[in-house]
mmCIF file of C-alpha atoms in Angstrom:
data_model
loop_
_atom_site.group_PDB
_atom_site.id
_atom_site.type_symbol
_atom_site.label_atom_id
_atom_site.label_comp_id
_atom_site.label_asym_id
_atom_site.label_seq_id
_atom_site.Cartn_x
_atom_site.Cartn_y
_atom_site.Cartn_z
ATOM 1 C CA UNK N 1 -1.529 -12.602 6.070
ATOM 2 C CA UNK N 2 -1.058 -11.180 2.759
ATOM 3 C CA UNK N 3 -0.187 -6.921 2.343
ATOM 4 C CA UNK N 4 -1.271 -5.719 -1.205
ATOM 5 C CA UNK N 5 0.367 -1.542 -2.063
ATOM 6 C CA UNK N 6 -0.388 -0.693 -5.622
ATOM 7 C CA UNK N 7 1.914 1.887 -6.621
ATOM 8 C CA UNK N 8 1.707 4.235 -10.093
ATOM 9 C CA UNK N 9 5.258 6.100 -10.303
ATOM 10 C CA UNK N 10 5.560 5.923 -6.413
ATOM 11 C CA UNK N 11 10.006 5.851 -6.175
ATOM 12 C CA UNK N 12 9.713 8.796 -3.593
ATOM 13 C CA UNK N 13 7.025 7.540 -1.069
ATOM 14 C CA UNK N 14 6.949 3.963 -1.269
ATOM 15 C CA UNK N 15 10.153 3.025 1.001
ATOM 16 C CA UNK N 16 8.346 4.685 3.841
ATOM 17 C CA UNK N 17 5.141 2.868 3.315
ATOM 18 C CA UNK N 18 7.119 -0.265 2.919
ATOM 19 C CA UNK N 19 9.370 0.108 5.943
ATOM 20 C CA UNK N 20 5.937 0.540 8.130
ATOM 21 C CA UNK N 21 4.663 -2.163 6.588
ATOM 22 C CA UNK N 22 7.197 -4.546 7.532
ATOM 23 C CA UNK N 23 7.510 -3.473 10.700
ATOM 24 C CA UNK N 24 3.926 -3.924 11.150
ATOM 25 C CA UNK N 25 4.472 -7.650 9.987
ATOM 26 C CA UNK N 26 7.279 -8.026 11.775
ATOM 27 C CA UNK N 27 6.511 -9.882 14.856
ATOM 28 C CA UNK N 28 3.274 -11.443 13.620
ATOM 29 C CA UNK N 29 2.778 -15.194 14.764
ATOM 30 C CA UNK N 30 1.213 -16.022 11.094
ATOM 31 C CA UNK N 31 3.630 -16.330 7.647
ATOM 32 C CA UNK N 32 2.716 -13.114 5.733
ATOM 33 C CA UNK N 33 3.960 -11.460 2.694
ATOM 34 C CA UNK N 34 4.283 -7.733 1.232
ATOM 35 C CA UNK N 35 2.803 -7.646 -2.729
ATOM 36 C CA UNK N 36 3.282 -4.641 -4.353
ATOM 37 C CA UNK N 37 1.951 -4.445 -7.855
ATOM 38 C CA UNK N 38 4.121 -1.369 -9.372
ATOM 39 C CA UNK N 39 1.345 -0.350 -12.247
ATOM 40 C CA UNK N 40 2.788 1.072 -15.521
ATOM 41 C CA UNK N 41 5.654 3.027 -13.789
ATOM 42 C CA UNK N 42 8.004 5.352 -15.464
ATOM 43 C CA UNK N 43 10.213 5.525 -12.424
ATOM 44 C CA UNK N 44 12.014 3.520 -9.997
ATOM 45 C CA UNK N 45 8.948 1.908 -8.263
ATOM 46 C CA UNK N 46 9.906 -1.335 -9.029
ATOM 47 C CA UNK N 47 13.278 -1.516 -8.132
ATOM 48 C CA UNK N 48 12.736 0.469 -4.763
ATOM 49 C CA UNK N 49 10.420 -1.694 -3.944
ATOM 50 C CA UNK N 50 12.760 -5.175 -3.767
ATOM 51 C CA UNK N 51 13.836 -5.686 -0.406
ATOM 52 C CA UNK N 52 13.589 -9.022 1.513
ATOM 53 C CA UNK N 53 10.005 -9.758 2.670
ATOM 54 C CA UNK N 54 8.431 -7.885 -0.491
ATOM 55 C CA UNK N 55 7.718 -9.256 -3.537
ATOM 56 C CA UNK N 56 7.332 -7.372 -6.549
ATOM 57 C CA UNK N 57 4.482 -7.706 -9.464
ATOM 58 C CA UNK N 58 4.344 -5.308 -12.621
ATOM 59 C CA UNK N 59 1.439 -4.679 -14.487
ATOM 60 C CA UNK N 60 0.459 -1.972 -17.172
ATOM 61 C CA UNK N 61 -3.213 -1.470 -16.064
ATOM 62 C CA UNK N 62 -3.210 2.163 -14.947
ATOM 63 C CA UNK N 63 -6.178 1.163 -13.029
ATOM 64 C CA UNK N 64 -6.002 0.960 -9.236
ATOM 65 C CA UNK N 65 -8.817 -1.191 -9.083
ATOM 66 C CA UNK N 66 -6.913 -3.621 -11.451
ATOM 67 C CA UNK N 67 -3.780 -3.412 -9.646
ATOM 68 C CA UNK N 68 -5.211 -4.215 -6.053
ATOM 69 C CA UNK N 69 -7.048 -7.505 -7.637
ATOM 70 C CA UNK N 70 -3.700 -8.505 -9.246
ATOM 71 C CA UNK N 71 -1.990 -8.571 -5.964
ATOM 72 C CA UNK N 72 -4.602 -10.136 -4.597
ATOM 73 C CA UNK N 73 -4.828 -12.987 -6.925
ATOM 74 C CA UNK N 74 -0.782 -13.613 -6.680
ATOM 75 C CA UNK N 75 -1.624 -13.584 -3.049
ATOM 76 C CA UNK N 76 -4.693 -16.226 -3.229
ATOM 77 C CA UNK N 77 -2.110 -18.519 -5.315
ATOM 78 C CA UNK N 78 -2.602 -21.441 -2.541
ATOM 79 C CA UNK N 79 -6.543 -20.631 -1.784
ATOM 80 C CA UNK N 80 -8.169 -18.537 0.147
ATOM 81 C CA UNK N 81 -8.325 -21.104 3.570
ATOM 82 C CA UNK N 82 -6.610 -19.550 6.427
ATOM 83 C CA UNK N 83 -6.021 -16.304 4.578
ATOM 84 C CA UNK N 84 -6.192 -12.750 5.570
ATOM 85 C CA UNK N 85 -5.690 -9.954 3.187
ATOM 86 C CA UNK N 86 -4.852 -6.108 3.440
ATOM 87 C CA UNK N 87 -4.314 -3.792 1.159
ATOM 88 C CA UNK N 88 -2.773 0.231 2.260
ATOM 89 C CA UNK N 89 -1.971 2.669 -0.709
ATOM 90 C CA UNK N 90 2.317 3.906 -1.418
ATOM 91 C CA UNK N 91 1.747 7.340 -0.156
ATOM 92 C CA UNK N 92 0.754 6.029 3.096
ATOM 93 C CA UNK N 93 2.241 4.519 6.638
ATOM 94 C CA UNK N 94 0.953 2.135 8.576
ATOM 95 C CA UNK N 95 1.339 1.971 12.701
ATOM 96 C CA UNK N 96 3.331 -0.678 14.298
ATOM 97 C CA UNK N 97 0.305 -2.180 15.392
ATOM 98 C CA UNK N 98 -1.483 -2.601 12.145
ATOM 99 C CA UNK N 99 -0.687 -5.867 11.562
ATOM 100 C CA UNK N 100 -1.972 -6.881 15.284
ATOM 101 C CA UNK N 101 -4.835 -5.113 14.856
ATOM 102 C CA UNK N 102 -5.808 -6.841 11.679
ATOM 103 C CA UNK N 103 -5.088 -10.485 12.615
ATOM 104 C CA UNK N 104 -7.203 -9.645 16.067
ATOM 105 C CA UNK N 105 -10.169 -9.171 13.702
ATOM 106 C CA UNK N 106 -9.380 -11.827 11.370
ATOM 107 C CA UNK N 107 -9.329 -13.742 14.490
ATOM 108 C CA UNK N 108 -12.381 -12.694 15.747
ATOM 109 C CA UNK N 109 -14.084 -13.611 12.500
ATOM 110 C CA UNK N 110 -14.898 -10.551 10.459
ATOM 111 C CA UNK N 111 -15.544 -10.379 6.487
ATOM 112 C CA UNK N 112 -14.580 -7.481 6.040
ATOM 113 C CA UNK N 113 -12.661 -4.554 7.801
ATOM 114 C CA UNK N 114 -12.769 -0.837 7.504
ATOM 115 C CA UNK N 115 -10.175 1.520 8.925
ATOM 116 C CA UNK N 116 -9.786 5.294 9.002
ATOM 117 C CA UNK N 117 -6.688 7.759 8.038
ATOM 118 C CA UNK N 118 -5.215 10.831 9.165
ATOM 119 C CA UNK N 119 -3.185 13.207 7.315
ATOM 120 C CA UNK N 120 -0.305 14.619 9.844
ATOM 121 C CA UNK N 121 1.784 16.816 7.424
ATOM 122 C CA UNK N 122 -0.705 19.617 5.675
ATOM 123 C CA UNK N 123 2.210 21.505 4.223
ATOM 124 C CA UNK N 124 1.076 21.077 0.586
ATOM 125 C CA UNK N 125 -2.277 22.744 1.778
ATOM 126 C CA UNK N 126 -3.753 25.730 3.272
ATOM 127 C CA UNK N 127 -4.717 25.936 6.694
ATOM 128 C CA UNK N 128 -8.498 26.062 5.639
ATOM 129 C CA UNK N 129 -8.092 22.450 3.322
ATOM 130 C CA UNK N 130 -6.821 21.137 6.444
ATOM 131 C CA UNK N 131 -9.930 22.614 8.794
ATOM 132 C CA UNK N 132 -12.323 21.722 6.463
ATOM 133 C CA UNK N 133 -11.253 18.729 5.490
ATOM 134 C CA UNK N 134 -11.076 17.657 9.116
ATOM 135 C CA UNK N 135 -14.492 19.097 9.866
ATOM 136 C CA UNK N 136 -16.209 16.576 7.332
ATOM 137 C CA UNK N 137 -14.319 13.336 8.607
ATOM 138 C CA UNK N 138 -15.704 14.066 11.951
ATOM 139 C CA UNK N 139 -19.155 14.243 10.817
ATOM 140 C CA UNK N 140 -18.509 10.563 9.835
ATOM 141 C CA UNK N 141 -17.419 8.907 12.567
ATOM 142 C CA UNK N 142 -20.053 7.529 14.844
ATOM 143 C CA UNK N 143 -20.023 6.112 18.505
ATOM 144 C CA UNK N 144 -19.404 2.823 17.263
ATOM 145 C CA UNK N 145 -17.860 3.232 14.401
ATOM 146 C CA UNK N 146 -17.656 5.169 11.163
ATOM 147 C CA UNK N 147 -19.075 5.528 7.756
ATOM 148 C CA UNK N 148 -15.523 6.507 5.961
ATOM 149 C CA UNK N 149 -13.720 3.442 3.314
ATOM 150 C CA UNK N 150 -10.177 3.828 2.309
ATOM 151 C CA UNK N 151 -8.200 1.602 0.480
ATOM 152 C CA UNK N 152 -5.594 3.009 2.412
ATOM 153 C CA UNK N 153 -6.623 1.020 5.530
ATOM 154 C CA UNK N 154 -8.810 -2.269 4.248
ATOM 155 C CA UNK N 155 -8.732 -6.139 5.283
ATOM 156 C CA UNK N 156 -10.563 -9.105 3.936
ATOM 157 C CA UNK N 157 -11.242 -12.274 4.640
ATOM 158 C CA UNK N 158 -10.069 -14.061 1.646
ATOM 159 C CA UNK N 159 -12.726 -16.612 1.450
ATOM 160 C CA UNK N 160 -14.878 -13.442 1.468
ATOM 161 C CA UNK N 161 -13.091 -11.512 -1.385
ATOM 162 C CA UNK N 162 -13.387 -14.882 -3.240
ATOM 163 C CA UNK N 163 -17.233 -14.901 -2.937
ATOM 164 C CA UNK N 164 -17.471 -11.294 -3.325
ATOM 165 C CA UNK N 165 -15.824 -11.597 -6.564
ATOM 166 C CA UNK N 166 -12.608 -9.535 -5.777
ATOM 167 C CA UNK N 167 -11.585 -5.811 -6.451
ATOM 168 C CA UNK N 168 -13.420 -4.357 -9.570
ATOM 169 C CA UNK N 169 -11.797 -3.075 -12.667
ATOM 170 C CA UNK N 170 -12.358 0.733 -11.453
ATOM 171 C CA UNK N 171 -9.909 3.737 -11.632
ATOM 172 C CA UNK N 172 -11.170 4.723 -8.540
ATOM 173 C CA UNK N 173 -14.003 3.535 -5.979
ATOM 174 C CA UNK N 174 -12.639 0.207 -6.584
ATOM 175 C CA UNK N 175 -12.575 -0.414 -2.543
ATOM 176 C CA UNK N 176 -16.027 1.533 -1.167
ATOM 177 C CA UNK N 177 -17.307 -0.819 -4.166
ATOM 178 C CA UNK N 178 -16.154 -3.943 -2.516
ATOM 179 C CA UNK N 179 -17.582 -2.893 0.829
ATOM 180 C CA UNK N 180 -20.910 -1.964 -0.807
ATOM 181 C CA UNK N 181 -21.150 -5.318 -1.772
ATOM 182 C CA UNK N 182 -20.374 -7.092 1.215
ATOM 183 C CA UNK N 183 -22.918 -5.355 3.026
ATOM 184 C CA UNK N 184 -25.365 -5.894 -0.078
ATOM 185 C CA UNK N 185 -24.519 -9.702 0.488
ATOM 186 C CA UNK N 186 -24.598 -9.207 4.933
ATOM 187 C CA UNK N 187 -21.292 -10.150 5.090
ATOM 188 C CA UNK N 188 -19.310 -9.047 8.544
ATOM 189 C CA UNK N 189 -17.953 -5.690 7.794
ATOM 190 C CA UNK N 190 -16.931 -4.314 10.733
ATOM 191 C CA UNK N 191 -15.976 -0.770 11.160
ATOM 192 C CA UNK N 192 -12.991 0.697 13.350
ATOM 193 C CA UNK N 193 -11.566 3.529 13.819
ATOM 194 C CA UNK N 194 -8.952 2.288 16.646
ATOM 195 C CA UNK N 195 -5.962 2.074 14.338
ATOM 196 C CA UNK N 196 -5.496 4.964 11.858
ATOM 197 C CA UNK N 197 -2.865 4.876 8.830
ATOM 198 C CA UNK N 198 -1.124 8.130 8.187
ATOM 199 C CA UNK N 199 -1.754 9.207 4.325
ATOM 200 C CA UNK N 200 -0.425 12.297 2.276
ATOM 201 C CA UNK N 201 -2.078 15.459 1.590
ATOM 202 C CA UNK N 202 -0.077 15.679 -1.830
ATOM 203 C CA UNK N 203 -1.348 17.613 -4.495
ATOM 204 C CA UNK N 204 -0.519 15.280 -7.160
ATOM 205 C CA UNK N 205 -2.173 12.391 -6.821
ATOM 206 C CA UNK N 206 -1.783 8.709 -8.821
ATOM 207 C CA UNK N 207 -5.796 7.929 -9.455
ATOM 208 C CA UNK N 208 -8.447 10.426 -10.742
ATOM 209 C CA UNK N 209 -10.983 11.663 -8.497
ATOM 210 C CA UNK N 210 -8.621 11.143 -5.758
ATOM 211 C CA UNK N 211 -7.618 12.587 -2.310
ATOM 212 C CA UNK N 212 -5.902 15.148 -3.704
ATOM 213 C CA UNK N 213 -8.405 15.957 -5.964
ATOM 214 C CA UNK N 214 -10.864 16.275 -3.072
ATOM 215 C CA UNK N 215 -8.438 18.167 -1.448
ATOM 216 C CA UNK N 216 -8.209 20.259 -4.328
ATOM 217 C CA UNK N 217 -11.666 20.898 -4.304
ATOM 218 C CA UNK N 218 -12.121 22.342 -0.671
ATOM 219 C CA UNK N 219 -9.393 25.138 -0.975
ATOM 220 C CA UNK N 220 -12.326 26.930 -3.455
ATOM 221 C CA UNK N 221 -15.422 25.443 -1.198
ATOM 222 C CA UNK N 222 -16.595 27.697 2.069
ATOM 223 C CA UNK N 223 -16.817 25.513 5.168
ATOM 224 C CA UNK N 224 -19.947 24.087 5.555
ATOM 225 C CA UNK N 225 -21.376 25.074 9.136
ATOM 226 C CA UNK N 226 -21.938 22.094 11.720
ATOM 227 C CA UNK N 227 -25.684 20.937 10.979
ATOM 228 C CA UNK N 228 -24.992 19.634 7.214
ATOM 229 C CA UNK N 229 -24.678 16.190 6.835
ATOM 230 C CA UNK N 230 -22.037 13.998 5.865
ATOM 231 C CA UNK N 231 -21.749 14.068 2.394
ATOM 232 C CA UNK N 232 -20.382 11.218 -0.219
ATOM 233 C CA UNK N 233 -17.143 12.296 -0.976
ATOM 234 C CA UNK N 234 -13.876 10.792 -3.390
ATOM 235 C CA UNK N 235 -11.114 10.776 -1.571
ATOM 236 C CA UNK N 236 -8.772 8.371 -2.635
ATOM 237 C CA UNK N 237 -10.437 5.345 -1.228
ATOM 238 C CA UNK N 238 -12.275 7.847 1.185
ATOM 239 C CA UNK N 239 -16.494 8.104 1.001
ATOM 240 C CA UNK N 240 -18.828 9.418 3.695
ATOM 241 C CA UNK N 241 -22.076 7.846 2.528
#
């Protein structure tokens, strides 16, 4: 199992992601490896990020989308046969039993997997970002499953990402893309929201048309009341279609 974190100018928050990552990996009967791609960083990124277990690409893409298919493809250096791959974003932490919970549905033989994310710290935001925000990602979870994508909480197949034709060079969207197109080609992509990754409500995000600048948004947007529908929304790897 391979673990792919692009990270723009992420010194601060990528140690924590890291350490949960590891830990995740930690007691894993498979090999696995930690890729992070540190993309066109002006700060420390790259050298917080070497620590046994991790290895450490640099690129100067500015383009998320770009970065997750370069870790990816240093990843896929042996072919795809045998290979799982998951990807979670710097700003984020994964549970301890992330790693368990991907392998079971490697194991089980999905294409692709979507997971969900919670934010646990709302201090950067107002009590209403938080309510609202909240309000709309339960309006897209359904009884068995849910209709949100985050790149924050992905896994592939690797055979599958090689026939889907990888990541796409996008600054954003570049993993609701990659679902779109496994269910345009009836792959396996299996929804589940059993095993959450905790993610930042920051307000200054790394890609445009972010989290944080959905977030953003909703502080100057009156809540919606209970009977509108899901909308499509950017949210850093987030869409309720």
């Amino acid at each position: 199992m391979a673990v792919v974190v692009p990270a723009h100018d992420e010194q601060t928050l990528l140690p924590g992601c890291l350490t949960s990552v590891l830990d995740a990996l930690r007691h894993l009967p498979v090999p696995t490896e930690v890729i992070v791609v540190a993309d066109d960083c002006r700060d420390a990124t790259a050298a917080v990020a070497e620590r046994p277990g991790v290895v450490v690409l640099t690129v100067r893409a500015r383009n998320v989308g770009r970065a997750r298919a370069a870790g990816m493809a240093y990843a896929l250096r042996h072919g795809p046969q045998g290979l799982w791959l998951a990807t979670t974003d710097a700003d984020s932490r994964v549970p301890r039993r992330w790693g368990g919970w991907q392998l079971r549905h490697a194991r089980a033989g999905t294409d692709l997997l979507v997971g969900t994310v919670r934010v646990t710290d709302w201090a950067p935001r107002a009590i209403q970002v938080r309510d609202r925000y909240e309000a709309r990602y339960r309006q897209g979870l359904t009884g068995t499953g849910h209709r949100h994508v985050h790149g924050a909480n992905l896994g592939c197949a690797a055979t599958a990402y090689e026939r889907l034709g990888g990541f796409a060079d996008l600054r954003h969207g570049e993993d609701h893309d990659l679902v779109e197109r496994g269910r345009r080609q009836a792959m396996r992509v299996v929804t589940d929201a059993g095993c959450a990754v905790r993610t930042s409500a920051r307000r200054h995000g790394r890609a445009p048309h972010g989290f944080a600048g959905y977030l953003d948004a909703l502080e100057d947007r009156p809540t919606a009341p209970s009977t509108v529908q899901p909308e499509r929304m950017p949210c850093g790897g987030c869409t309720v279609a």
